[in-house]
Amino acid sequence: MTDNATTDFWDGLQPLIAGRTFADLTHAFHPGQPHFPAFPDEIREAVFDLENGDGFTAHRYSIIGQWGTHVDPPSHFIRGARSLDQIPVGDMILPLVILDISERVKADPDATPTVADIHAWETRNGTVPTGSFVALRTGWSRRWPDADAMANRDDEGISHSPGWSQEALTFLIERRSIAAVGHEQTDTDPGLATSRKDFSLETYVLGQNRWQIELLANLDGLPEKGAALVATWPKPLEGSGFPARVFAIH
């Protein structure tokens, strides 16, 4: 009975995904890539190596949890909150909403989204779905993996990079009950804020028991409504963050 049920599900799913586009929204991580300045760089060692005559290749990785395209669970900032292993797999497949401010970012790298941007999205597409994943499209991932371009610091060391705004996040979480957010930049907060050690927007998101994906790639070309987002990651016990593999189906 179980085998038949499994077969029946796949038979029903296959026509739905046949001919669809699968967009990989994940940067391949590597030593020397852009990262939060306080974090150490990746160290990768070939413990066994086919090139050296071993029977197989196996690497040892030394990385911080928040490395490359990664997931932040609530426990990353909030004591006692949900960790990676406590996020159910059923929450890893979500409706995808693309909130696009990329044209504004071209003229102003400090740009952030407004509630008016969300209302405009809803005028075109209907109400933001409950339980959705909202990704902020800024075009910033085109700068990867140039660390200086990602940080975009001025002569005084102030970073000029886009990010979220409190008003947009409050509306999406408290009025639309979204499940998670994502963005192309290194941080939830814009560069002007992180330059003064202000991470209040990330604290807010995680404090609302939401999770997020940072350093998304390839948001260009995705429809602003109608795609599905799939976000997966390993399951470290009480994990506070880990590189993720994220993709969209549309």
mmCIF file of C-alpha atoms in Angstrom:
data_model
loop_
_atom_site.group_PDB
_atom_site.id
_atom_site.type_symbol
_atom_site.label_atom_id
_atom_site.label_comp_id
_atom_site.label_asym_id
_atom_site.label_seq_id
_atom_site.Cartn_x
_atom_site.Cartn_y
_atom_site.Cartn_z
ATOM 1 C CA MET A 1 0.000 0.000 0.000
ATOM 2 C CA THR A 2 2.846 2.357 0.868
ATOM 3 C CA ASP A 3 4.681 1.586 -2.386
ATOM 4 C CA ASN A 4 1.528 2.266 -4.398
ATOM 5 C CA ALA A 5 0.964 5.538 -2.572
ATOM 6 C CA THR A 6 4.553 6.595 -3.250
ATOM 7 C CA THR A 7 4.255 5.669 -6.918
ATOM 8 C CA ASP A 8 0.955 7.490 -7.208
ATOM 9 C CA PHE A 9 2.451 10.654 -5.706
ATOM 10 C CA TRP A 10 5.388 10.627 -8.101
ATOM 11 C CA ASP A 11 3.066 9.953 -11.033
ATOM 12 C CA GLY A 12 1.072 13.017 -10.024
ATOM 13 C CA LEU A 13 4.126 15.188 -9.388
ATOM 14 C CA GLN A 14 6.064 14.359 -12.526
ATOM 15 C CA PRO A 15 3.688 16.111 -14.964
ATOM 16 C CA LEU A 16 3.739 19.212 -12.748
ATOM 17 C CA ILE A 17 7.530 19.601 -12.917
ATOM 18 C CA ALA A 18 8.088 18.327 -16.460
ATOM 19 C CA GLY A 19 9.241 21.206 -18.638
ATOM 20 C CA ARG A 20 9.636 23.563 -15.666
ATOM 21 C CA THR A 21 12.711 25.723 -15.116
ATOM 22 C CA PHE A 22 14.946 24.898 -12.136
ATOM 23 C CA ALA A 23 16.985 27.928 -11.041
ATOM 24 C CA ASP A 24 19.930 27.364 -8.698
ATOM 25 C CA LEU A 25 19.964 30.263 -6.227
ATOM 26 C CA THR A 26 23.168 29.156 -4.511
ATOM 27 C CA HIS A 27 26.758 30.371 -4.745
ATOM 28 C CA ALA A 28 29.391 27.607 -4.710
ATOM 29 C CA PHE A 29 31.468 28.362 -1.622
ATOM 30 C CA HIS A 30 35.249 28.357 -1.556
ATOM 31 C CA PRO A 31 38.214 29.774 0.394
ATOM 32 C CA GLY A 32 38.678 33.500 -0.094
ATOM 33 C CA GLN A 33 35.050 34.297 -0.862
ATOM 34 C CA PRO A 34 33.247 37.350 0.568
ATOM 35 C CA HIS A 35 32.179 36.899 4.173
ATOM 36 C CA PHE A 36 31.389 38.751 7.400
ATOM 37 C CA PRO A 37 34.693 40.433 8.386
ATOM 38 C CA ALA A 38 34.817 38.917 11.883
ATOM 39 C CA PHE A 39 34.624 35.351 10.517
ATOM 40 C CA PRO A 40 37.704 33.271 9.651
ATOM 41 C CA ASP A 41 38.256 32.124 6.086
ATOM 42 C CA GLU A 42 37.432 28.605 4.941
ATOM 43 C CA ILE A 43 40.157 25.981 5.261
ATOM 44 C CA ARG A 44 39.858 22.967 2.972
ATOM 45 C CA GLU A 45 42.178 19.976 3.181
ATOM 46 C CA ALA A 46 42.279 16.821 1.062
ATOM 47 C CA VAL A 47 42.590 14.096 3.688
ATOM 48 C CA PHE A 48 42.560 11.480 0.920
ATOM 49 C CA ASP A 49 43.250 12.403 -2.691
ATOM 50 C CA LEU A 50 42.960 10.411 -5.916
ATOM 51 C CA GLU A 51 45.665 12.655 -7.403
ATOM 52 C CA ASN A 52 48.081 11.446 -4.724
ATOM 53 C CA GLY A 53 47.349 7.794 -5.330
ATOM 54 C CA ASP A 54 44.648 7.280 -2.703
ATOM 55 C CA GLY A 55 41.631 5.141 -3.533
ATOM 56 C CA PHE A 56 39.221 8.050 -3.152
ATOM 57 C CA THR A 57 39.079 11.784 -2.508
ATOM 58 C CA ALA A 58 37.729 13.179 0.767
ATOM 59 C CA HIS A 59 38.027 16.735 2.044
ATOM 60 C CA ARG A 60 38.005 18.172 5.537
ATOM 61 C CA TYR A 61 36.204 21.519 5.647
ATOM 62 C CA SER A 62 36.687 24.136 8.334
ATOM 63 C CA ILE A 63 33.981 26.760 7.892
ATOM 64 C CA ILE A 64 31.835 29.064 9.956
ATOM 65 C CA GLY A 65 28.139 28.131 9.863
ATOM 66 C CA GLN A 66 27.228 31.400 8.134
ATOM 67 C CA TRP A 67 29.310 30.637 5.042
ATOM 68 C CA GLY A 68 28.318 31.488 1.473
ATOM 69 C CA THR A 69 24.644 31.049 0.644
ATOM 70 C CA HIS A 70 23.439 29.982 4.075
ATOM 71 C CA VAL A 71 20.458 29.612 6.371
ATOM 72 C CA ASP A 72 20.058 31.522 9.630
ATOM 73 C CA PRO A 73 17.578 29.936 12.062
ATOM 74 C CA PRO A 74 16.115 31.957 14.950
ATOM 75 C CA SER A 75 18.760 30.560 17.335
ATOM 76 C CA HIS A 76 21.468 32.429 15.412
ATOM 77 C CA PHE A 77 20.505 35.612 17.291
ATOM 78 C CA ILE A 78 17.866 34.549 19.821
ATOM 79 C CA ARG A 79 18.730 32.487 22.901
ATOM 80 C CA GLY A 80 16.504 29.424 23.275
ATOM 81 C CA ALA A 81 14.894 29.865 19.846
ATOM 82 C CA ARG A 82 14.543 27.249 17.101
ATOM 83 C CA SER A 83 17.756 25.751 15.768
ATOM 84 C CA LEU A 84 18.305 24.194 12.330
ATOM 85 C CA ASP A 85 17.282 20.701 13.403
ATOM 86 C CA GLN A 86 13.981 22.083 14.722
ATOM 87 C CA ILE A 87 12.816 23.534 11.403
ATOM 88 C CA PRO A 88 10.565 20.871 9.852
ATOM 89 C CA VAL A 89 11.278 19.730 6.319
ATOM 90 C CA GLY A 90 7.721 20.659 5.358
ATOM 91 C CA ASP A 91 8.714 24.316 5.839
ATOM 92 C CA MET A 92 11.534 24.050 3.280
ATOM 93 C CA ILE A 93 9.222 24.181 0.246
ATOM 94 C CA LEU A 94 7.471 27.536 0.070
ATOM 95 C CA PRO A 95 5.720 29.877 -2.367
ATOM 96 C CA LEU A 96 8.312 32.341 -3.663
ATOM 97 C CA VAL A 97 7.671 36.082 -3.784
ATOM 98 C CA ILE A 98 10.255 38.301 -5.491
ATOM 99 C CA LEU A 99 10.330 41.901 -4.241
ATOM 100 C CA ASP A 100 12.395 43.775 -6.807
ATOM 101 C CA ILE A 101 14.233 47.025 -6.017
ATOM 102 C CA SER A 102 17.139 46.382 -8.391
ATOM 103 C CA GLU A 103 16.494 49.428 -10.595
ATOM 104 C CA ARG A 104 16.547 51.706 -7.560
ATOM 105 C CA VAL A 105 19.758 50.085 -6.319
ATOM 106 C CA LYS A 106 21.498 50.952 -9.607
ATOM 107 C CA ALA A 107 21.078 54.631 -8.751
ATOM 108 C CA ASP A 108 21.360 54.306 -4.970
ATOM 109 C CA PRO A 109 23.278 51.378 -3.435
ATOM 110 C CA ASP A 110 21.809 52.258 -0.027
ATOM 111 C CA ALA A 111 18.245 51.626 -1.257
ATOM 112 C CA THR A 112 15.804 49.590 0.841
ATOM 113 C CA PRO A 113 12.239 48.378 0.152
ATOM 114 C CA THR A 114 9.161 50.247 1.325
ATOM 115 C CA VAL A 115 5.599 49.221 2.112
ATOM 116 C CA ALA A 116 4.672 51.069 -1.079
ATOM 117 C CA ASP A 117 6.811 48.528 -2.979
ATOM 118 C CA ILE A 118 4.806 45.712 -1.387
ATOM 119 C CA HIS A 119 1.490 47.399 -2.182
ATOM 120 C CA ALA A 120 2.609 47.816 -5.794
ATOM 121 C CA TRP A 121 3.506 44.114 -5.912
ATOM 122 C CA GLU A 122 0.075 43.229 -4.535
ATOM 123 C CA THR A 123 -1.654 45.481 -7.051
ATOM 124 C CA ARG A 124 -0.046 43.418 -9.819
ATOM 125 C CA ASN A 125 -0.242 39.980 -8.206
ATOM 126 C CA GLY A 126 -2.723 39.860 -5.342
ATOM 127 C CA THR A 127 -2.001 39.540 -1.636
ATOM 128 C CA VAL A 128 1.393 38.166 -0.616
ATOM 129 C CA PRO A 129 0.672 34.500 0.243
ATOM 130 C CA THR A 130 0.677 33.452 3.876
ATOM 131 C CA GLY A 131 3.677 31.243 4.630
ATOM 132 C CA SER A 132 5.672 32.438 1.643
ATOM 133 C CA PHE A 133 9.391 33.086 1.223
ATOM 134 C CA VAL A 134 10.036 36.700 0.194
ATOM 135 C CA ALA A 135 13.316 37.306 -1.603
ATOM 136 C CA LEU A 136 14.656 40.831 -2.031
ATOM 137 C CA ARG A 137 16.026 41.241 -5.547
ATOM 138 C CA THR A 138 18.707 43.932 -5.657
ATOM 139 C CA GLY A 139 21.097 42.669 -8.341
ATOM 140 C CA TRP A 140 23.856 42.658 -5.705
ATOM 141 C CA SER A 141 24.797 39.020 -6.305
ATOM 142 C CA ARG A 142 26.322 40.018 -9.659
ATOM 143 C CA ARG A 143 29.215 41.384 -7.585
ATOM 144 C CA TRP A 144 30.073 37.923 -6.224
ATOM 145 C CA PRO A 145 32.788 36.827 -5.515
ATOM 146 C CA ASP A 146 34.482 40.252 -5.397
ATOM 147 C CA ALA A 147 34.631 41.016 -1.673
ATOM 148 C CA ASP A 148 35.383 44.713 -2.183
ATOM 149 C CA ALA A 149 32.494 45.110 -4.614
ATOM 150 C CA MET A 150 30.135 43.311 -2.246
ATOM 151 C CA ALA A 151 31.115 45.552 0.695
ATOM 152 C CA ASN A 152 31.250 48.702 -1.498
ATOM 153 C CA ARG A 153 32.988 50.829 1.146
ATOM 154 C CA ASP A 154 33.692 54.512 0.768
ATOM 155 C CA ASP A 155 36.889 56.312 1.746
ATOM 156 C CA GLU A 156 35.747 56.383 5.374
ATOM 157 C CA GLY A 157 35.131 52.638 5.449
ATOM 158 C CA ILE A 158 31.342 52.908 5.390
ATOM 159 C CA SER A 159 29.628 50.139 3.440
ATOM 160 C CA HIS A 160 27.052 51.167 0.868
ATOM 161 C CA SER A 161 24.972 48.088 0.132
ATOM 162 C CA PRO A 162 21.200 47.583 0.000
ATOM 163 C CA GLY A 163 19.220 45.724 2.624
ATOM 164 C CA TRP A 164 15.791 45.356 4.128
ATOM 165 C CA SER A 165 13.853 48.052 5.983
ATOM 166 C CA GLN A 166 11.978 47.773 9.264
ATOM 167 C CA GLU A 167 8.713 48.913 7.704
ATOM 168 C CA ALA A 168 8.818 46.288 4.931
ATOM 169 C CA LEU A 169 9.753 43.448 7.277
ATOM 170 C CA THR A 170 7.138 44.413 9.863
ATOM 171 C CA PHE A 171 4.424 44.501 7.201
ATOM 172 C CA LEU A 172 5.434 41.170 5.668
ATOM 173 C CA ILE A 173 5.780 39.321 8.965
ATOM 174 C CA GLU A 174 3.021 40.867 11.053
ATOM 175 C CA ARG A 175 0.459 41.653 8.349
ATOM 176 C CA ARG A 176 1.126 38.917 5.790
ATOM 177 C CA SER A 177 2.507 36.143 8.048
ATOM 178 C CA ILE A 178 5.325 35.140 5.706
ATOM 179 C CA ALA A 179 7.543 32.217 6.740
ATOM 180 C CA ALA A 180 11.015 33.412 5.768
ATOM 181 C CA VAL A 181 13.009 36.029 3.888
ATOM 182 C CA GLY A 182 16.105 36.011 1.718
ATOM 183 C CA HIS A 183 18.451 38.478 0.066
ATOM 184 C CA GLU A 184 21.510 38.723 -2.163
ATOM 185 C CA GLN A 185 23.637 40.770 0.239
ATOM 186 C CA THR A 186 25.820 39.579 3.088
ATOM 187 C CA ASP A 187 23.410 40.956 5.701
ATOM 188 C CA THR A 188 19.736 41.607 6.353
ATOM 189 C CA ASP A 189 20.545 45.157 7.407
ATOM 190 C CA PRO A 190 21.838 47.636 4.814
ATOM 191 C CA GLY A 191 25.508 48.547 4.785
ATOM 192 C CA LEU A 192 24.937 51.925 6.431
ATOM 193 C CA ALA A 193 23.585 50.063 9.471
ATOM 194 C CA THR A 194 26.091 47.198 9.631
ATOM 195 C CA SER A 195 28.952 49.706 9.368
ATOM 196 C CA ARG A 196 27.921 50.975 12.790
ATOM 197 C CA LYS A 197 27.371 47.431 14.138
ATOM 198 C CA ASP A 198 23.594 47.723 13.868
ATOM 199 C CA PHE A 199 21.978 44.354 13.096
ATOM 200 C CA SER A 200 18.539 45.214 14.432
ATOM 201 C CA LEU A 201 16.668 44.019 11.325
ATOM 202 C CA GLU A 202 18.221 40.553 11.459
ATOM 203 C CA THR A 203 17.460 40.478 15.176
ATOM 204 C CA TYR A 204 13.852 41.375 14.401
ATOM 205 C CA VAL A 205 13.404 38.671 11.734
ATOM 206 C CA LEU A 206 14.894 35.899 13.854
ATOM 207 C CA GLY A 207 13.135 37.203 16.947
ATOM 208 C CA GLN A 208 9.820 36.675 15.154
ATOM 209 C CA ASN A 209 10.653 32.939 14.882
ATOM 210 C CA ARG A 210 11.380 33.266 11.164
ATOM 211 C CA TRP A 211 14.417 31.963 9.299
ATOM 212 C CA GLN A 212 16.318 33.524 6.444
ATOM 213 C CA ILE A 213 18.686 32.758 3.583
ATOM 214 C CA GLU A 214 21.574 35.152 2.988
ATOM 215 C CA LEU A 215 23.739 35.593 -0.111
ATOM 216 C CA LEU A 216 21.205 34.270 -2.602
ATOM 217 C CA ALA A 217 22.267 34.054 -6.251
ATOM 218 C CA ASN A 218 20.532 34.217 -9.631
ATOM 219 C CA LEU A 219 17.329 35.977 -8.622
ATOM 220 C CA ASP A 220 17.353 37.703 -12.014
ATOM 221 C CA GLY A 221 14.814 36.238 -14.381
ATOM 222 C CA LEU A 222 12.575 34.696 -11.739
ATOM 223 C CA PRO A 223 8.894 35.623 -11.913
ATOM 224 C CA GLU A 224 7.803 37.875 -9.070
ATOM 225 C CA LYS A 225 4.945 35.462 -8.313
ATOM 226 C CA GLY A 226 4.181 31.810 -8.932
ATOM 227 C CA ALA A 227 7.508 30.043 -8.360
ATOM 228 C CA ALA A 228 8.259 27.573 -5.584
ATOM 229 C CA LEU A 229 11.364 27.882 -3.441
ATOM 230 C CA VAL A 230 13.152 24.818 -2.070
ATOM 231 C CA ALA A 231 15.758 25.426 0.639
ATOM 232 C CA THR A 232 17.752 22.535 2.102
ATOM 233 C CA TRP A 233 20.629 22.246 4.537
ATOM 234 C CA PRO A 234 22.332 19.675 6.800
ATOM 235 C CA LYS A 235 20.852 18.883 10.199
ATOM 236 C CA PRO A 236 23.402 19.724 12.909
ATOM 237 C CA LEU A 237 21.960 19.229 16.375
ATOM 238 C CA GLU A 238 21.209 22.701 17.806
ATOM 239 C CA GLY A 239 22.837 24.222 14.718
ATOM 240 C CA SER A 240 22.826 28.015 14.470
ATOM 241 C CA GLY A 241 23.550 28.254 10.735
ATOM 242 C CA PHE A 242 24.921 26.295 7.800
ATOM 243 C CA PRO A 243 25.576 26.599 4.073
ATOM 244 C CA ALA A 244 22.332 25.873 2.204
ATOM 245 C CA ARG A 245 21.402 24.627 -1.258
ATOM 246 C CA VAL A 246 18.518 26.713 -2.513
ATOM 247 C CA PHE A 247 16.629 26.531 -5.795
ATOM 248 C CA ALA A 248 13.431 27.740 -7.400
ATOM 249 C CA ILE A 249 11.016 25.919 -9.695
ATOM 250 C CA HIS A 250 8.896 27.946 -12.110
#
